[in-house]
Amino acid sequence: MRISILLAAIVSAVALAQPAISQTGTAAMTSSPGKVGVAQTVDVAATITAIDKATRAITLKGPKGNEVQIVAGPEVRNFAQLKVGDTVNATYAESLVVELKKGGGMKVEKTEKSGAMRAKPGEAPAGAMGRQVTAVGDVTRIDAANQTVTVKGPQRTIDLKVRDPEQFKLIAVGDQIEVTYTEAVAVSVTPAAKAATPKK
């Protein structure tokens, strides 16, 4: 799936040049019998300081003055609306949920779902995309001494360290583990504030 409206470029720029971008975020963890989840959200913002229409290169500047350059590919819709001074805002969220399925019975497999949306022609540049990957595996071995669980998944077999003794007690050979990973990113552009027109 192709990512639209600067999504890939912004996220890559954030990952490779964090000091150049204003970044805030939150993280959370939840736990209940047979289920553990972690999630985090990162918000980033930068100001467009230069645009090269010929190469479609965009220079972004963070509040500390550092700059990073990205290239908006041909799939980026409404590129012509981007202006120097506009603010590019991106929110990236991801979560991981591990759930015990007592007694098994589910198909051992990996599935993936994804979706995306982008601004219509003429609208302000914006877009969002998401992806969810789910995998189910069989518990084939329990190692009480090391508090590990061996899980045979659709592609490989792994040993999982279960750090919570109460959670470990719930798991038995023949159970299944379902892991769901979700990620989503949304990008929008806020036009630069127009200078006030002087009164005559």
XYZ file of N, CA and C in Angstrom:
600
model
N 0.841 -1.184 0.000
C 0.000 0.000 0.000
C 0.882 1.243 0.000
N 0.587 2.196 -0.822
C 1.375 3.412 -0.882
C 0.829 4.422 0.117
N 1.723 5.079 0.832
C 1.320 6.051 1.829
C 1.265 7.424 1.173
N 0.188 8.156 1.420
C -0.034 9.422 0.745
C 0.238 10.626 1.646
N 0.278 11.777 1.041
C 0.301 13.082 1.708
C 1.409 13.194 2.756
N 2.622 12.969 2.327
C 3.801 13.178 3.153
C 3.923 12.197 4.316
N 3.023 11.217 4.444
C 3.049 10.344 5.616
C 4.393 9.643 5.762
N 4.806 8.946 4.720
C 6.061 8.203 4.814
C 7.232 9.144 5.032
N 7.227 10.255 4.316
C 8.344 11.190 4.416
C 8.438 11.817 5.799
N 7.308 12.227 6.351
C 7.322 12.859 7.667
C 7.761 11.866 8.735
N 7.179 10.678 8.711
C 7.528 9.685 9.723
C 8.999 9.313 9.625
N 9.520 9.142 8.407
C 10.929 8.818 8.236
C 11.808 9.954 8.740
N 11.401 11.181 8.444
C 12.185 12.328 8.884
C 12.226 12.406 10.398
N 11.115 12.132 11.027
C 11.053 12.163 12.490
C 11.971 11.099 13.074
N 11.936 9.908 12.491
C 12.739 8.804 13.012
C 14.234 9.064 12.856
N 14.615 9.708 11.755
C 16.027 9.898 11.463
C 16.595 11.209 11.980
N 15.733 12.174 12.242
C 16.220 13.505 12.637
C 15.354 14.093 13.728
N 15.220 13.400 14.836
C 14.341 13.839 15.909
C 14.642 15.242 16.424
N 15.916 15.648 16.550
C 16.165 16.999 17.057
C 15.591 18.095 16.182
N 15.322 17.793 14.917
C 14.819 18.816 14.007
C 13.339 19.082 14.196
N 12.653 18.218 14.927
C 11.201 18.289 15.007
C 10.761 18.452 16.452
N 9.691 19.215 16.650
C 9.088 19.297 17.974
C 8.322 18.003 18.220
N 8.639 17.299 19.321
C 8.051 15.987 19.539
C 7.564 15.829 20.973
N 6.333 15.372 21.132
C 5.784 15.036 22.440
C 5.080 13.698 22.310
N 4.834 13.047 23.440
C 4.162 11.758 23.337
C 3.714 11.232 24.685
N 2.952 10.142 24.633
C 2.481 9.482 25.839
C 2.646 7.978 25.661
N 2.737 7.261 26.782
C 2.844 5.806 26.743
C 2.006 5.229 27.875
N 1.452 4.061 27.648
C 0.613 3.436 28.673
C 0.725 1.927 28.587
N 0.515 1.271 29.731
C 0.529 -0.183 29.778
C -0.674 -0.653 30.577
N -1.343 -1.709 30.097
C -2.478 -2.272 30.807
C -2.251 -3.770 31.004
N -2.824 -4.300 32.084
C -2.671 -5.715 32.360
C -3.901 -6.234 33.089
N -4.384 -7.377 32.627
C -5.484 -8.082 33.278
C -5.185 -9.565 33.124
N -5.851 -10.435 33.888
C -5.535 -11.867 33.781
C -5.606 -12.383 32.342
N -4.467 -12.874 31.855
C -4.412 -13.424 30.505
C -4.279 -12.397 29.395
N -4.050 -11.140 29.742
C -3.969 -10.111 28.694
C -3.061 -8.965 29.141
N -2.148 -8.569 28.245
C -1.242 -7.453 28.504
C -1.197 -6.573 27.264
N -1.216 -5.267 27.476
C -1.159 -4.353 26.341
C -0.264 -3.158 26.626
N 0.422 -2.688 25.605
C 1.213 -1.461 25.701
C 0.865 -0.594 24.505
N 0.896 0.725 24.716
C 0.561 1.648 23.632
C 1.346 2.936 23.807
N 1.634 3.577 22.699
C 2.285 4.882 22.771
C 1.821 5.756 21.611
N 1.835 7.055 21.868
C 1.457 8.036 20.861
C 2.534 9.112 20.806
N 2.922 9.481 19.609
C 3.925 10.529 19.422
C 3.341 11.604 18.512
N 3.410 12.854 18.978
C 2.965 13.990 18.173
C 4.186 14.793 17.754
N 4.250 15.144 16.479
C 5.381 15.917 15.976
C 4.864 17.101 15.169
N 5.661 18.163 15.165
C 5.276 19.363 14.412
C 6.530 20.047 13.881
N 6.415 20.618 12.701
C 7.532 21.343 12.096
C 6.974 22.384 11.132
N 7.771 23.401 10.870
C 7.374 24.488 9.977
C 8.095 24.358 8.639
N 7.368 24.544 7.558
C 7.971 24.521 6.222
C 8.750 25.819 6.012
N 10.062 25.690 5.750
C 10.890 26.881 5.538
C 11.298 27.054 4.087
N 11.192 25.993 3.291
C 11.548 26.106 1.870
C 10.849 25.005 1.089
N 10.485 25.335 -0.146
C 9.858 24.369 -1.049
C 10.502 24.501 -2.417
N 11.014 23.394 -2.949
C 11.566 23.373 -4.297
C 10.550 22.661 -5.183
N 9.794 23.408 -5.937
C 8.717 22.827 -6.745
C 9.246 21.902 -7.829
N 10.448 22.171 -8.317
C 11.003 21.344 -9.386
C 11.328 19.938 -8.888
N 11.927 19.854 -7.705
C 12.317 18.546 -7.160
C 11.319 18.026 -6.133
N 10.344 18.877 -5.742
C 9.332 18.560 -4.722
C 9.972 18.319 -3.364
N 11.113 18.966 -3.148
C 11.783 18.880 -1.857
C 11.194 19.918 -0.908
N 10.961 19.507 0.338
C 10.404 20.387 1.361
C 11.366 20.413 2.536
N 11.700 21.602 3.006
C 12.562 21.737 4.181
C 11.693 22.054 5.389
N 11.854 21.243 6.448
C 11.088 21.412 7.680
C 12.017 21.877 8.796
N 11.517 22.805 9.619
C 12.318 23.358 10.705
C 11.594 23.183 12.028
N 12.306 22.656 13.018
C 11.747 22.483 14.347
C 11.967 23.724 15.193
N 11.403 23.763 16.402
C 11.494 24.943 17.262
C 12.918 25.257 17.723
N 13.813 24.270 17.679
C 15.205 24.504 18.090
C 16.072 25.002 16.940
N 15.455 25.164 15.757
C 16.190 25.696 14.625
C 16.795 24.653 13.706
N 16.781 23.408 14.103
C 17.324 22.354 13.240
C 16.393 22.104 12.068
N 16.967 21.734 10.944
C 16.163 21.516 9.738
C 16.394 20.124 9.168
N 15.387 19.620 8.474
C 15.481 18.344 7.778
C 14.734 18.496 6.459
N 15.245 17.843 5.409
C 14.620 17.941 4.095
C 13.988 16.611 3.704
N 12.777 16.669 3.173
C 12.083 15.477 2.700
C 11.624 15.739 1.272
N 11.274 14.680 0.576
C 10.787 14.804 -0.793
C 9.372 14.238 -0.867
N 8.447 15.052 -1.362
C 7.065 14.609 -1.532
C 6.951 13.927 -2.883
N 6.684 12.635 -2.872
C 6.599 11.877 -4.118
C 5.419 12.294 -4.979
N 5.322 11.752 -6.185
C 4.250 12.133 -7.110
C 2.860 11.764 -6.606
N 2.787 10.831 -5.621
C 1.468 10.445 -5.113
C 0.900 11.465 -4.134
N 1.723 12.448 -3.714
C 1.241 13.458 -2.773
C 0.283 14.397 -3.487
N -0.954 14.378 -3.018
C -2.001 15.188 -3.632
C -2.000 16.583 -3.007
N -2.344 17.611 -3.793
C -2.460 19.003 -3.335
C -1.106 19.593 -2.916
N -0.037 19.108 -3.530
C 1.296 19.624 -3.222
C 1.380 21.127 -3.465
N 0.700 21.605 -4.494
C 0.770 23.023 -4.850
C 0.228 23.931 -3.755
N -0.571 23.390 -2.840
C -1.133 24.212 -1.779
C -0.150 24.464 -0.642
N 0.919 23.680 -0.572
C 1.888 23.868 0.499
C 2.625 25.186 0.314
N 2.783 25.910 1.421
C 3.447 27.217 1.386
C 4.501 27.295 2.484
N 5.510 28.102 2.238
C 6.500 28.384 3.274
C 5.780 29.035 4.452
N 6.046 28.556 5.648
C 5.380 29.081 6.843
C 4.279 28.170 7.353
N 3.808 27.238 6.495
C 2.797 26.272 6.943
C 3.398 25.356 8.010
N 2.536 24.866 8.887
C 2.963 23.907 9.921
C 2.485 22.519 9.547
N 3.401 21.562 9.576
C 3.074 20.160 9.308
C 2.949 19.445 10.653
N 1.786 18.853 10.913
C 1.530 18.148 12.157
C 1.342 16.663 11.860
N 1.962 15.819 12.661
C 1.807 14.373 12.476
C 1.600 13.710 13.837
N 0.697 12.737 13.869
C 0.473 11.934 15.074
C 0.681 10.479 14.706
N 1.579 9.817 15.441
C 1.869 8.407 15.211
C 1.490 7.628 16.456
N 0.708 6.573 16.290
C 0.283 5.754 17.425
C 0.531 4.288 17.116
N 0.956 3.546 18.129
C 1.133 2.115 17.955
C 0.777 1.403 19.261
N 0.312 0.173 19.130
C -0.043 -0.604 20.312
C 0.252 -2.081 20.057
N 0.484 -2.803 21.144
C 0.732 -4.233 21.087
C -0.070 -4.895 22.200
N -0.898 -5.870 21.829
C -1.717 -6.582 22.799
C -1.401 -8.071 22.686
N -1.075 -8.687 23.825
C -0.809 -10.125 23.887
C -1.900 -10.748 24.753
N -2.631 -11.713 24.172
C -3.769 -12.290 24.880
C -3.710 -13.815 24.882
N -3.953 -14.390 26.052
C -3.978 -15.830 26.215
C -5.337 -16.374 25.808
N -5.341 -17.403 24.967
C -6.573 -18.062 24.541
C -6.579 -19.477 25.131
N -7.279 -19.647 26.243
C -7.295 -20.927 26.942
C -7.917 -22.030 26.085
N -7.244 -23.183 26.038
C -7.780 -24.335 25.325
C -7.554 -24.335 23.837
N -7.062 -23.223 23.289
C -6.785 -23.169 21.856
C -8.028 -23.219 20.995
N -7.884 -23.800 19.807
C -8.999 -23.917 18.879
C -8.967 -22.937 17.725
N -8.101 -21.911 17.827
C -7.999 -20.941 16.743
C -6.999 -21.421 15.699
N -7.137 -20.942 14.482
C -6.213 -21.287 13.418
C -4.885 -20.571 13.642
N -3.788 -21.330 13.552
C -2.459 -20.732 13.677
C -2.146 -20.018 12.365
N -2.164 -18.702 12.416
C -1.957 -17.923 11.200
C -1.588 -16.493 11.527
N -1.161 -15.788 10.492
C -0.863 -14.363 10.584
C -1.746 -13.640 9.575
N -2.447 -12.608 10.029
C -3.305 -11.826 9.144
C -2.935 -10.351 9.255
N -3.210 -9.626 8.191
C -2.896 -8.195 8.176
C -4.016 -7.431 7.494
N -4.383 -6.313 8.110
C -5.383 -5.409 7.540
C -4.779 -4.013 7.494
N -5.114 -3.269 6.466
C -4.602 -1.896 6.366
C -5.602 -1.024 5.638
N -5.444 0.263 5.818
C -6.334 1.214 5.155
C -5.700 2.591 5.150
N -6.179 3.443 4.286
C -5.635 4.798 4.190
C -6.694 5.737 3.630
N -6.516 6.995 3.939
C -7.369 8.026 3.341
C -6.528 9.277 3.140
N -6.930 10.065 2.176
C -6.203 11.301 1.927
C -7.169 12.379 1.482
N -6.668 13.590 1.485
C -7.513 14.726 1.135
C -7.967 14.638 -0.318
N -9.151 15.158 -0.574
C -9.662 15.227 -1.943
C -8.983 16.384 -2.670
N -8.989 16.343 -4.004
C -8.396 17.454 -4.752
C -9.009 18.781 -4.320
N -8.146 19.759 -4.045
C -8.622 21.075 -3.650
C -8.689 21.288 -2.151
N -8.696 20.209 -1.369
C -8.737 20.346 0.083
C -7.325 20.592 0.626
N -7.263 21.009 1.892
C -5.965 21.201 2.529
C -5.245 19.855 2.592
N -3.932 19.859 2.369
C -3.187 18.605 2.408
C -3.358 17.897 3.758
N -3.712 16.623 3.713
C -3.896 15.821 4.928
C -4.002 14.360 4.522
N -3.832 13.479 5.479
C -3.975 12.067 5.186
C -3.788 11.226 6.426
N -4.185 9.966 6.334
C -4.036 9.041 7.459
C -3.922 7.626 6.915
N -3.226 6.784 7.654
C -3.123 5.379 7.282
C -3.005 4.538 8.547
N -3.401 3.290 8.443
C -3.303 2.406 9.584
C -3.051 0.981 9.139
N -2.490 0.180 10.052
C -2.185 -1.209 9.748
C -2.336 -2.025 11.028
N -2.912 -3.205 10.902
C -3.040 -4.097 12.050
C -2.603 -5.499 11.646
N -1.680 -6.064 12.430
C -1.169 -7.399 12.181
C -1.528 -8.277 13.378
N -2.152 -9.419 13.115
C -2.535 -10.348 14.171
C -1.911 -11.704 13.886
N -1.324 -12.307 14.924
C -0.722 -13.629 14.782
C -1.174 -14.517 15.941
N -1.455 -15.779 15.636
C -1.876 -16.756 16.639
C -0.886 -17.902 16.650
N -0.466 -18.315 17.841
C 0.475 -19.432 17.956
C 0.073 -20.384 19.072
N 0.543 -21.620 18.972
C 0.247 -22.658 19.967
C 1.314 -22.690 21.056
N 0.889 -22.810 22.314
C 1.822 -23.009 23.418
C 2.216 -24.485 23.423
N 3.494 -24.770 23.178
C 3.951 -26.158 23.066
C 4.800 -26.605 24.247
N 5.284 -25.656 25.048
C 6.157 -26.027 26.164
C 6.136 -24.940 27.223
N 6.202 -25.368 28.483
C 6.279 -24.451 29.613
C 7.562 -24.756 30.385
N 8.386 -23.731 30.631
C 9.615 -23.894 31.403
C 9.467 -23.087 32.688
N 9.034 -23.766 33.768
C 8.777 -23.075 35.028
C 10.052 -22.512 35.639
N 11.170 -23.218 35.467
C 12.437 -22.768 36.063
C 12.867 -21.413 35.513
N 12.702 -21.243 34.220
C 13.108 -19.980 33.580
C 11.927 -19.056 33.311
N 10.744 -19.515 33.646
C 9.500 -18.767 33.445
C 9.359 -18.332 31.984
N 9.574 -19.307 31.071
C 9.420 -19.047 29.642
C 8.345 -19.959 29.068
N 7.763 -19.497 27.973
C 6.715 -20.234 27.265
C 7.151 -20.383 25.818
N 7.135 -21.571 25.283
C 7.474 -21.800 23.888
C 6.190 -21.748 23.060
N 6.202 -20.885 22.049
C 5.024 -20.684 21.205
C 5.393 -20.979 19.754
N 4.643 -21.893 19.134
C 4.848 -22.225 17.725
C 3.855 -21.419 16.894
N 4.374 -20.445 16.166
C 3.524 -19.575 15.372
C 3.430 -20.019 13.932
N 2.812 -19.199 13.086
C 2.631 -19.565 11.678
C 3.925 -19.596 10.883
N 4.954 -18.893 11.353
C 6.201 -18.828 10.597
C 7.413 -19.342 11.363
N 7.360 -19.270 12.698
C 8.504 -19.724 13.487
C 8.082 -20.023 14.911
N 9.002 -20.642 15.647
C 8.781 -20.962 17.058
C 9.670 -20.069 17.911
N 9.074 -19.466 18.952
C 9.838 -18.551 19.805
C 9.614 -18.893 21.277
N 10.558 -18.479 22.116
C 10.436 -18.601 23.563
C 10.131 -17.221 24.133
N 9.027 -17.113 24.851
C 8.621 -15.853 25.449
C 8.903 -15.874 26.942
N 9.536 -14.818 27.433
C 9.777 -14.670 28.866
C 8.553 -13.987 29.473
N 7.914 -14.652 30.433
C 6.744 -14.081 31.104
C 7.205 -13.588 32.473
N 7.325 -12.281 32.632
C 7.909 -11.710 33.849
C 6.929 -11.658 35.018
N 5.643 -11.667 34.727
C 4.634 -11.617 35.786
C 4.296 -13.046 36.225
N 4.642 -13.421 37.455
C 4.374 -14.786 37.925
C 2.894 -15.166 37.877
N 2.014 -14.213 38.143
C 0.579 -14.492 38.122
C 0.096 -14.799 36.710
N 0.620 -14.079 35.734
C 0.269 -14.342 34.335
C 0.821 -15.710 33.907
N 2.042 -16.010 34.342
C 2.683 -17.267 33.971
C 1.869 -18.474 34.452
N 1.289 -18.367 35.642
C 0.510 -19.467 36.216
C -0.720 -19.817 35.370
N -1.205 -18.852 34.592
C -2.428 -19.058 33.809
C -2.189 -19.863 32.534
N -0.926 -19.964 32.098
C -0.618 -20.540 30.788
C -0.340 -22.036 30.905
N -0.887 -22.808 29.963
C -0.668 -24.258 29.931
C -0.419 -24.702 28.500
N 0.267 -25.840 28.358
C 0.460 -26.421 27.033
C -0.917 -26.708 26.429
N -1.083 -26.350 25.159
C -2.377 -26.507 24.498
C -3.144 -25.206 24.388
N -2.765 -24.208 25.196
C -3.361 -22.883 25.061
C -2.782 -22.205 23.815
N -3.320 -21.071 23.480
C -2.783 -20.293 22.363
C -2.508 -18.859 22.817
N -1.598 -18.226 22.121
C -1.270 -16.821 22.350
C -1.634 -16.049 21.090
N -2.418 -14.991 21.272
C -2.771 -14.119 20.148
C -2.097 -12.767 20.355
N -1.339 -12.342 19.360
C -0.629 -11.071 19.421
C -1.196 -10.149 18.344
N -1.579 -8.940 18.753
C -2.130 -7.963 17.810
C -1.312 -6.687 17.876
N -0.716 -6.309 16.752
C 0.068 -5.070 16.645
C -0.684 -4.101 15.741
N -0.884 -2.886 16.232
C -1.615 -1.871 15.471
C -0.784 -0.603 15.394
N -0.723 0.001 14.216
C -0.060 1.292 14.075
C -0.882 2.185 13.169
N -0.843 3.475 13.460
C -1.593 4.444 12.662
C -0.849 5.767 12.666
N -0.957 6.491 11.571
C -0.337 7.810 11.486
C -1.270 8.737 10.730
N -1.347 9.976 11.211
C -2.170 10.997 10.556
C -1.331 12.256 10.392
N -1.441 12.893 9.237
C -0.687 14.111 8.952
C -1.637 15.184 8.452
N -1.469 16.396 8.952
C -2.254 17.526 8.467
C -1.343 18.738 8.333
N -1.765 19.681 7.535
C -0.992 20.900 7.329
C -1.841 22.091 7.739
N -1.302 22.919 8.628
C -1.988 24.136 9.069
C -1.382 25.318 8.320
N -2.190 26.032 7.541
C -1.653 27.166 6.789
C -1.057 28.217 7.711
N -0.013 28.893 7.228
C 0.600 29.960 8.004
C -0.421 31.077 8.221
N -0.359 31.718 9.382
C -1.286 32.820 9.683
C -0.995 33.974 8.737
N -2.066 34.504 8.171
C -1.896 35.628 7.242
C -1.646 36.921 8.020
N -0.765 37.712 7.494
C -0.477 38.975 8.147
C -1.700 39.873 8.090
N -1.919 40.605 9.153
C -3.082 41.497 9.220
C -2.940 42.609 8.198
N -4.021 42.918 7.522
C -4.005 43.997 6.526
C -4.075 45.338 7.235
N -3.105 46.232 7.000
C -3.132 47.526 7.686
C -4.349 48.337 7.302
N -4.920 49.017 8.296
C -6.110 49.836 8.040
C -5.699 51.146 7.379
N -6.555 51.575 6.463
C -6.261 52.823 5.763
C -6.845 54.000 6.539
